[in-house]
C-alpha cells in the first residue's frame, strides 16, 4: 500500500477512525499533481520521517516543566532544525489524535492500546525545607513536632496516600501557603515560608533543600515516557525519547 511504499505512516489509527500524521497532511495538500511533482512529494514525505526537523510536541505535568525544558534545550541544540512545543497540562493529551508526539506522565502505567509506554524514573516524594528554615526551626523527629512547623502545599495533591497523611497530620492553620502552581510552591519553600512536598530526585538537584522527615514508602509513584505506535520510530520522536531516557539515567546515577 501507499504507506509501505513511502515508508511512513499517513494516519494515526484509533477507536474513532483516523487522524492524519504530518506526512498525511503533506499528502492531502496536493489534490492533483504531475509526475515530477509527485516524485517531489514522495521525497518530502520520506525526508520528513528520516530527519530530526519540523515541529515536535511534548507534553508533561506542570511540576516537571523546568526539568523537561532543560532536556528540550539539549535536544534543540543537537537538532537546530527542530521546533519544540511544550504543553503543560494535568490531563493526559491524546497522542492518537496528534495532540502531542511524546508524553511524560506520572502515576500508574498508562494503558492506551496504541501507545508505547516505557518506565522513565521512580518517583519518591518527601518533605523538604530550605536549609535556613531547618537551621531556625529544626526537623520533624516525631508526630509532636508536626504542629510547630509551617507548610507549603499544592491545592490538589493527586497521590491519595499523601493527601490522606496530610489530612490526618497537618493542622490546616499551619499551612502558610497554598498554590496550584509548582513554580510558586518551590519559590515559597526556597523563601522559607515552610515545608513543601518534592520528588526526591528534584529536591536533590537543589543543594539548598534539606529533607526534614524520614521518607514514607507509600509516597511512591512512577514517571513514564509515552509515544504513539505510529510515530515511535520517526527520527524526531526517537531522538527526543533517547535523550530523555539518557538524562533520566544520569539523574538516577547522581542520586543513587
XYZ file of C-alpha atoms in Angstrom, residues 26-236:
211
model
C 1.567 16.930 3.382
C -0.109 14.441 1.068
C -3.558 15.975 1.487
C -2.324 19.426 0.483
C -1.879 18.304 -3.118
C -5.053 17.229 -4.924
C -3.678 16.810 -8.458
C -0.022 16.610 -9.390
C 2.059 15.704 -12.377
C 4.765 13.018 -12.245
C 7.549 15.438 -11.388
C 5.538 17.000 -8.554
C 4.586 13.554 -7.277
C 8.214 12.493 -7.008
C 8.950 15.696 -5.121
C 6.092 14.958 -2.740
C 7.317 11.402 -2.124
C 10.759 12.768 -1.333
C 9.273 15.321 1.068
C 7.322 12.684 2.976
C 10.255 10.279 3.190
C 12.598 13.051 4.297
C 10.071 14.162 6.930
C 10.397 10.897 8.823
C 14.140 10.432 8.470
C 15.384 13.845 9.634
C 15.122 15.426 13.080
C 13.332 18.538 11.830
C 9.915 20.163 11.955
C 7.608 20.581 14.930
C 7.838 18.283 17.944
C 5.038 18.478 20.511
C 5.884 17.261 24.017
C 3.509 17.214 26.965
C 4.151 16.819 30.686
C 2.789 17.792 34.095
C 3.304 21.308 35.466
C 5.665 20.026 38.166
C 8.191 18.819 35.603
C 8.179 21.893 33.322
C 11.615 23.146 34.351
C 13.220 19.724 34.083
C 11.672 18.913 30.700
C 12.503 22.379 29.350
C 16.175 21.804 30.158
C 16.003 18.489 28.283
C 14.336 20.176 25.298
C 17.089 22.805 25.233
C 19.657 19.999 24.906
C 17.608 18.355 22.155
C 17.218 21.581 20.197
C 20.926 22.338 20.483
C 21.693 18.941 18.948
C 18.973 19.393 16.301
C 18.663 23.085 15.344
C 16.055 22.305 12.673
C 13.616 21.156 15.359
C 10.792 23.432 16.562
C 9.693 22.272 20.011
C 6.306 22.942 21.585
C 5.898 22.021 25.271
C 2.330 21.637 26.516
C 1.947 21.589 30.289
C -1.333 20.007 31.401
C -2.543 17.771 34.181
C -4.815 15.877 31.775
C -3.388 13.184 29.531
C -3.302 14.513 25.967
C -4.493 12.103 23.289
C -1.466 11.032 21.268
C -3.716 9.091 18.874
C -5.329 12.381 17.798
C -1.996 14.126 17.307
C -2.374 16.387 20.372
C 1.258 15.548 21.205
C 4.037 13.374 19.811
C 5.549 12.361 23.161
C 4.242 12.488 26.722
C 5.898 12.297 30.133
C 3.298 11.075 32.617
C 3.250 10.264 36.312
C 1.267 7.689 38.263
C 0.045 4.262 37.196
C 1.339 2.865 33.913
C -0.730 4.299 31.013
C -2.827 1.643 29.298
C -3.983 3.139 25.965
C -3.698 0.270 23.440
C -1.972 2.219 20.642
C 0.704 3.791 22.842
C 4.192 2.516 23.617
C 4.994 3.057 27.301
C 8.453 2.889 28.876
C 9.367 3.391 32.530
C 11.444 6.533 32.970
C 12.039 7.174 36.686
C 10.749 6.010 40.062
C 9.077 8.843 41.958
C 9.570 9.043 45.723
C 8.097 12.117 47.381
C 9.401 13.675 50.579
C 9.019 16.733 52.799
C 11.754 19.326 52.247
C 12.574 22.809 53.510
C 15.204 25.443 52.810
C 18.379 24.985 54.862
C 17.811 28.345 56.608
C 14.322 27.238 57.685
C 15.784 23.979 59.040
C 18.506 25.878 60.886
C 15.881 28.006 62.633
C 13.016 25.521 63.094
C 14.695 22.115 63.092
C 13.401 18.899 61.537
C 10.421 16.651 62.263
C 11.591 13.946 64.673
C 8.178 12.781 65.884
C 4.462 13.477 65.455
C 4.728 16.020 68.282
C 6.876 18.210 66.025
C 4.297 18.474 63.239
C 2.246 21.231 64.854
C 5.191 23.608 65.341
C 6.050 23.832 61.629
C 4.620 25.789 58.689
C 3.707 24.062 55.430
C 3.561 24.923 51.734
C 1.029 22.728 49.904
C -0.452 22.223 46.459
C -4.192 22.839 46.173
C -4.657 19.403 44.575
C -2.355 16.537 45.581
C -3.013 13.619 43.183
C -1.440 10.849 45.280
C -4.128 9.648 47.688
C -1.728 8.304 50.340
C -0.002 11.703 50.613
C -3.268 13.651 50.820
C -4.557 11.236 53.495
C -1.400 11.708 55.574
C -1.644 15.497 55.289
C -5.319 15.468 56.313
C -4.514 13.327 59.354
C -1.290 15.006 60.500
C -1.013 18.649 59.441
C -3.217 21.251 61.162
C -4.744 23.450 58.458
C -3.888 26.571 60.458
C -0.226 25.637 59.947
C -0.498 25.791 56.152
C 1.143 29.134 55.412
C 0.838 28.995 51.624
C -1.155 27.055 49.022
C -0.986 27.266 45.237
C -1.867 25.305 42.116
C 1.430 26.423 40.554
C 4.514 24.300 41.253
C 6.950 27.113 40.466
C 5.209 29.278 43.072
C 5.335 26.454 45.630
C 9.046 25.884 45.053
C 9.708 29.618 45.391
C 7.714 29.716 48.637
C 9.803 26.879 50.112
C 13.070 28.470 48.943
C 11.980 31.748 50.560
C 11.416 29.997 53.887
C 7.624 30.039 54.047
C 7.531 26.442 55.235
C 7.987 22.759 54.436
C 6.944 21.522 50.999
C 6.469 18.290 49.097
C 9.029 17.427 46.395
C 10.008 14.397 44.330
C 13.332 13.357 45.846
C 15.221 13.429 42.540
C 14.211 17.073 42.006
C 14.967 18.089 45.592
C 18.417 16.509 45.441
C 19.244 18.759 42.474
C 18.910 21.788 44.802
C 21.653 21.967 47.441
C 19.625 24.469 49.495
C 16.839 21.961 50.199
C 17.007 19.532 53.124
C 14.849 16.528 53.952
C 13.026 17.272 57.217
C 11.464 13.874 57.987
C 12.068 10.227 57.017
C 10.730 9.144 53.633
C 7.414 7.289 53.673
C 7.243 4.154 51.494
C 3.625 4.771 50.455
C 4.592 8.118 48.908
C 5.854 6.432 45.767
C 4.823 6.695 42.142
C 6.440 6.386 38.704
C 7.317 8.544 35.726
C 6.618 7.178 32.235
C 7.560 8.151 28.687
C 4.733 7.572 26.213
C 4.742 7.626 22.401
C 2.192 6.566 19.792
C 2.923 3.359 17.897
C 2.689 5.138 14.517
C 5.273 7.790 15.465
C 7.514 5.853 17.836
C 10.255 5.226 15.261
C 10.189 8.592 13.473
C 13.508 10.403 13.723
C 12.346 13.343 15.834
